[in-house]
Amino acid sequence: LKAPISNLEGLLTTLKWELEDFKSEQINTIMDMTDISVKKFRKTIEDLTEITKMQKGSKENMEKIKIPEMVQNVKESIRNQIEETQAVFNDDIKQDTVFFQRVGLNSILYNLISNAIKYKHPYRNPVINISTYLEEEFVVIEVGDNGLGFDMAMKDKMFSMFKRLHDHVEGSGVGLYIVKRLVDDNNGKLEVNSVINEGSTFKIYLPHIH
């Protein structure tokens, strides 16, 4: 699936070069729409690839990971969105390591942090609170925001594949499914609390392995 998309992207790039002398508002609009469609397709394939990796066995490649470094990597990967929305982060890292898969932890943090920005409230800048701490036998990673929130009656459905609670922004509907699968497959647990128009808080509980 990745190969045809790469070929298509290459052909579109070539087509843009060929059309340089025939630019018009209509051509630019069509090319922009095509580019957006291809990017959506690529993102869906990437999400499905993540799901396939999980099905192969999520307990492979476990290692001790520095949580602050992983959080910073995620912030760097979405720097444009952070700057565009003027998002503010409040980090309170009391437990700085966790034993987990590097790719898996990146997926969890990326989905929760990017969602906090993506589903921001239209009348205020995003404020995202990230905290980590020990609770009983778990390392807890908590990500809270002041965004749109959602109806808690939909809590169980929001982790289903391709299920989306907000349709006004782009998304594939598999991000939270991936988060839930990664947590469940590693003997963790996930809690969420949300108030419409006030925000949401996700708590990820991962086993604390010394």
Tab-separated table of C-alpha atoms in Angstrom:
chain	number	residue	atom	x	y	z
A	1	LEU	CA	0.000	0.000	0.000
A	2	LYS	CA	2.877	2.382	0.699
A	3	ALA	CA	4.501	1.910	-2.718
A	4	PRO	CA	1.537	3.103	-4.843
A	5	ILE	CA	1.128	6.165	-2.628
A	6	SER	CA	4.814	7.035	-3.027
A	7	ASN	CA	4.506	6.624	-6.797
A	8	LEU	CA	1.419	8.817	-6.849
A	9	GLU	CA	3.168	11.530	-4.833
A	10	GLY	CA	6.067	11.441	-7.298
A	11	LEU	CA	3.718	11.738	-10.261
A	12	LEU	CA	1.898	14.667	-8.670
A	13	THR	CA	5.195	16.449	-8.057
A	14	THR	CA	6.137	15.952	-11.710
A	15	LEU	CA	2.715	17.163	-12.806
A	16	LYS	CA	3.132	20.350	-10.756
A	17	TRP	CA	6.417	21.047	-12.563
A	18	GLU	CA	4.807	20.441	-15.960
A	19	LEU	CA	1.959	22.827	-15.136
A	20	GLU	CA	4.219	25.686	-14.027
A	21	ASP	CA	3.582	27.558	-17.301
A	22	PHE	CA	-0.179	26.980	-17.151
A	23	LYS	CA	-0.935	28.114	-13.632
A	24	SER	CA	-4.465	29.219	-12.898
A	25	GLU	CA	-6.590	29.518	-9.792
A	26	GLN	CA	-8.587	26.472	-10.847
A	27	ILE	CA	-5.489	24.325	-11.434
A	28	ASN	CA	-3.983	25.390	-8.104
A	29	THR	CA	-7.210	24.520	-6.277
A	30	ILE	CA	-7.396	21.083	-7.903
A	31	MET	CA	-3.743	20.337	-7.129
A	32	ASP	CA	-4.171	21.434	-3.518
A	33	MET	CA	-7.226	19.210	-3.107
A	34	THR	CA	-5.375	16.271	-4.669
A	35	ASP	CA	-2.414	16.821	-2.368
A	36	ILE	CA	-4.693	16.846	0.700
A	37	SER	CA	-6.382	13.616	-0.422
A	38	VAL	CA	-3.056	11.851	-0.899
A	39	LYS	CA	-1.857	12.973	2.542
A	40	LYS	CA	-5.067	11.639	4.116
A	41	PHE	CA	-4.518	8.311	2.392
A	42	ARG	CA	-0.896	8.144	3.559
A	43	LYS	CA	-1.934	8.928	7.167
A	44	THR	CA	-4.552	6.164	7.090
A	45	ILE	CA	-1.937	3.680	5.830
A	46	GLU	CA	0.453	4.757	8.588
A	47	ASP	CA	-2.267	4.213	11.195
A	48	LEU	CA	-3.092	0.780	9.804
A	49	THR	CA	0.629	-0.058	9.844
A	50	GLU	CA	0.737	0.784	13.548
A	51	ILE	CA	-2.212	-1.552	14.152
A	52	THR	CA	-0.443	-4.328	12.241
A	53	LYS	CA	2.679	-3.868	14.362
A	54	MET	CA	0.595	-4.224	17.519
A	55	GLN	CA	-0.951	-7.447	16.247
A	56	LYS	CA	2.536	-8.910	15.753
A	57	GLY	CA	3.229	-8.650	19.470
A	58	SER	CA	3.369	-5.486	21.521
A	59	LYS	CA	5.828	-6.794	24.101
A	60	GLU	CA	8.777	-6.781	21.704
A	61	ASN	CA	11.586	-4.223	22.047
A	62	MET	CA	10.745	-3.189	25.608
A	63	GLU	CA	13.264	-0.772	27.131
A	64	LYS	CA	13.689	1.858	29.805
A	65	ILE	CA	12.635	5.184	28.296
A	66	LYS	CA	13.113	8.753	29.464
A	67	ILE	CA	9.619	10.248	29.393
A	68	PRO	CA	10.706	13.936	29.175
A	69	GLU	CA	12.783	13.180	26.060
A	70	MET	CA	9.838	11.411	24.430
A	71	VAL	CA	7.488	14.307	25.265
A	72	GLN	CA	9.968	16.762	23.765
A	73	ASN	CA	10.271	14.655	20.598
A	74	VAL	CA	6.493	14.727	20.165
A	75	LYS	CA	6.415	18.500	20.657
A	76	GLU	CA	9.120	18.912	18.021
A	77	SER	CA	7.162	16.766	15.553
A	78	ILE	CA	4.087	19.015	15.866
A	79	ARG	CA	5.903	22.318	16.302
A	80	ASN	CA	3.910	23.985	13.507
A	81	GLN	CA	0.579	23.170	15.168
A	82	ILE	CA	1.884	24.355	18.532
A	83	GLU	CA	3.040	27.671	17.093
A	84	GLU	CA	-0.083	28.144	14.981
A	85	THR	CA	-2.439	27.651	17.946
A	86	GLN	CA	-0.095	29.305	20.480
A	87	ALA	CA	-0.486	26.250	22.690
A	88	VAL	CA	0.862	26.471	26.242
A	89	PHE	CA	2.317	23.423	28.021
A	90	ASN	CA	2.529	22.853	31.755
A	91	ASP	CA	4.801	19.856	32.421
A	92	ASP	CA	5.035	18.251	35.865
A	93	ILE	CA	7.297	15.201	35.527
A	94	LYS	CA	7.645	13.431	38.882
A	95	GLN	CA	8.408	10.001	37.346
A	96	ASP	CA	10.828	10.414	34.464
A	97	THR	CA	11.252	6.812	33.247
A	98	VAL	CA	9.013	3.943	32.160
A	99	PHE	CA	9.704	0.450	30.815
A	100	PHE	CA	7.878	0.256	27.496
A	101	GLN	CA	8.288	0.119	23.708
A	102	ARG	CA	9.772	3.299	22.287
A	103	VAL	CA	7.477	3.265	19.236
A	104	GLY	CA	4.475	2.446	21.401
A	105	LEU	CA	5.081	5.218	23.926
A	106	ASN	CA	5.643	7.673	21.098
A	107	SER	CA	2.270	6.670	19.597
A	108	ILE	CA	0.499	7.142	22.927
A	109	LEU	CA	2.017	10.561	23.619
A	110	TYR	CA	1.679	11.746	20.026
A	111	ASN	CA	-2.016	10.880	19.833
A	112	LEU	CA	-2.925	12.408	23.193
A	113	ILE	CA	-0.890	15.601	22.778
A	114	SER	CA	-1.813	16.210	19.132
A	115	ASN	CA	-5.500	15.570	19.913
A	116	ALA	CA	-5.344	18.158	22.706
A	117	ILE	CA	-4.322	20.701	20.062
A	118	LYS	CA	-6.495	19.394	17.243
A	119	TYR	CA	-9.675	19.523	19.329
A	120	LYS	CA	-9.000	22.885	20.910
A	121	HIS	CA	-11.824	25.201	21.896
A	122	PRO	CA	-12.450	27.811	19.151
A	123	TYR	CA	-12.411	30.739	21.591
A	124	ARG	CA	-9.202	30.070	23.520
A	125	ASN	CA	-5.647	28.890	22.990
A	126	PRO	CA	-4.862	25.335	24.032
A	127	VAL	CA	-3.441	24.767	27.492
A	128	ILE	CA	-2.050	21.248	27.856
A	129	ASN	CA	-1.047	19.811	31.219
A	130	ILE	CA	1.306	16.817	31.132
A	131	SER	CA	2.191	15.089	34.374
A	132	THR	CA	3.761	11.788	35.354
A	133	TYR	CA	3.872	10.118	38.742
A	134	LEU	CA	3.809	6.759	40.507
A	135	GLU	CA	0.530	5.362	41.762
A	136	GLU	CA	0.676	1.951	43.427
A	137	GLU	CA	2.320	-0.401	40.870
A	138	PHE	CA	1.816	1.933	37.901
A	139	VAL	CA	3.584	4.795	36.171
A	140	VAL	CA	0.816	7.269	35.384
A	141	ILE	CA	1.023	9.568	32.370
A	142	GLU	CA	-1.678	12.219	32.529
A	143	VAL	CA	-2.538	14.555	29.645
A	144	GLY	CA	-5.209	17.186	30.245
A	145	ASP	CA	-6.472	20.035	28.084
A	146	ASN	CA	-8.953	22.924	27.998
A	147	GLY	CA	-10.459	21.951	24.655
A	148	LEU	CA	-13.866	20.976	23.328
A	149	GLY	CA	-14.404	18.022	25.618
A	150	PHE	CA	-17.025	15.389	24.833
A	151	ASP	CA	-20.109	13.693	26.229
A	152	MET	CA	-18.968	11.032	28.732
A	153	ALA	CA	-21.834	8.854	27.504
A	154	MET	CA	-19.640	8.309	24.402
A	155	LYS	CA	-16.610	7.251	26.458
A	156	ASP	CA	-16.720	3.555	25.571
A	157	LYS	CA	-17.286	4.201	21.855
A	158	MET	CA	-14.435	6.677	21.433
A	159	PHE	CA	-11.800	3.936	21.551
A	160	SER	CA	-13.367	1.944	18.708
A	161	MET	CA	-11.561	1.825	15.362
A	162	PHE	CA	-12.588	4.615	12.939
A	163	LYS	CA	-14.874	6.179	15.581
A	164	ARG	CA	-14.746	9.982	15.739
A	165	LEU	CA	-16.577	12.315	18.144
A	166	HIS	CA	-15.741	15.539	16.289
A	167	ASP	CA	-15.952	15.762	12.505
A	168	HIS	CA	-14.987	19.401	11.948
A	169	VAL	CA	-11.242	18.594	11.807
A	170	GLU	CA	-9.300	15.999	9.852
A	171	GLY	CA	-8.651	12.596	11.419
A	172	SER	CA	-8.708	8.892	10.669
A	173	GLY	CA	-10.457	7.732	13.830
A	174	VAL	CA	-7.808	5.182	14.825
A	175	GLY	CA	-5.553	7.222	17.136
A	176	LEU	CA	-7.358	6.475	20.395
A	177	TYR	CA	-7.936	2.889	19.289
A	178	ILE	CA	-4.154	2.511	18.991
A	179	VAL	CA	-3.641	4.077	22.429
A	180	LYS	CA	-6.174	1.729	24.039
A	181	ARG	CA	-4.715	-1.357	22.350
A	182	LEU	CA	-1.145	-0.487	23.382
A	183	VAL	CA	-2.188	0.084	26.995
A	184	ASP	CA	-4.346	-3.056	27.222
A	185	ASP	CA	-1.761	-5.287	25.533
A	186	ASN	CA	0.835	-4.245	28.110
A	187	ASN	CA	-1.309	-4.896	31.202
A	188	GLY	CA	-2.042	-1.233	31.745
A	189	LYS	CA	-5.264	0.680	32.073
A	190	LEU	CA	-6.728	3.903	30.745
A	191	GLU	CA	-9.044	6.408	32.393
A	192	VAL	CA	-10.657	9.471	30.856
A	193	ASN	CA	-12.749	12.307	32.184
A	194	SER	CA	-14.258	15.098	30.123
A	195	VAL	CA	-16.656	18.036	30.352
A	196	ILE	CA	-18.134	19.507	27.181
A	197	ASN	CA	-16.591	22.914	26.359
A	198	GLU	CA	-14.206	22.650	29.326
A	199	GLY	CA	-11.719	19.968	28.326
A	200	SER	CA	-10.576	16.385	28.757
A	201	THR	CA	-8.049	14.485	30.847
A	202	PHE	CA	-6.573	11.120	29.871
A	203	LYS	CA	-4.707	8.975	32.406
A	204	ILE	CA	-2.488	6.173	31.105
A	205	TYR	CA	-1.451	3.584	33.700
A	206	LEU	CA	1.591	1.510	32.675
A	207	PRO	CA	3.120	-1.196	34.882
A	208	HIS	CA	6.052	0.105	36.937
A	209	ILE	CA	8.966	-2.255	36.283
A	210	HIS	CA	12.026	-1.501	38.400
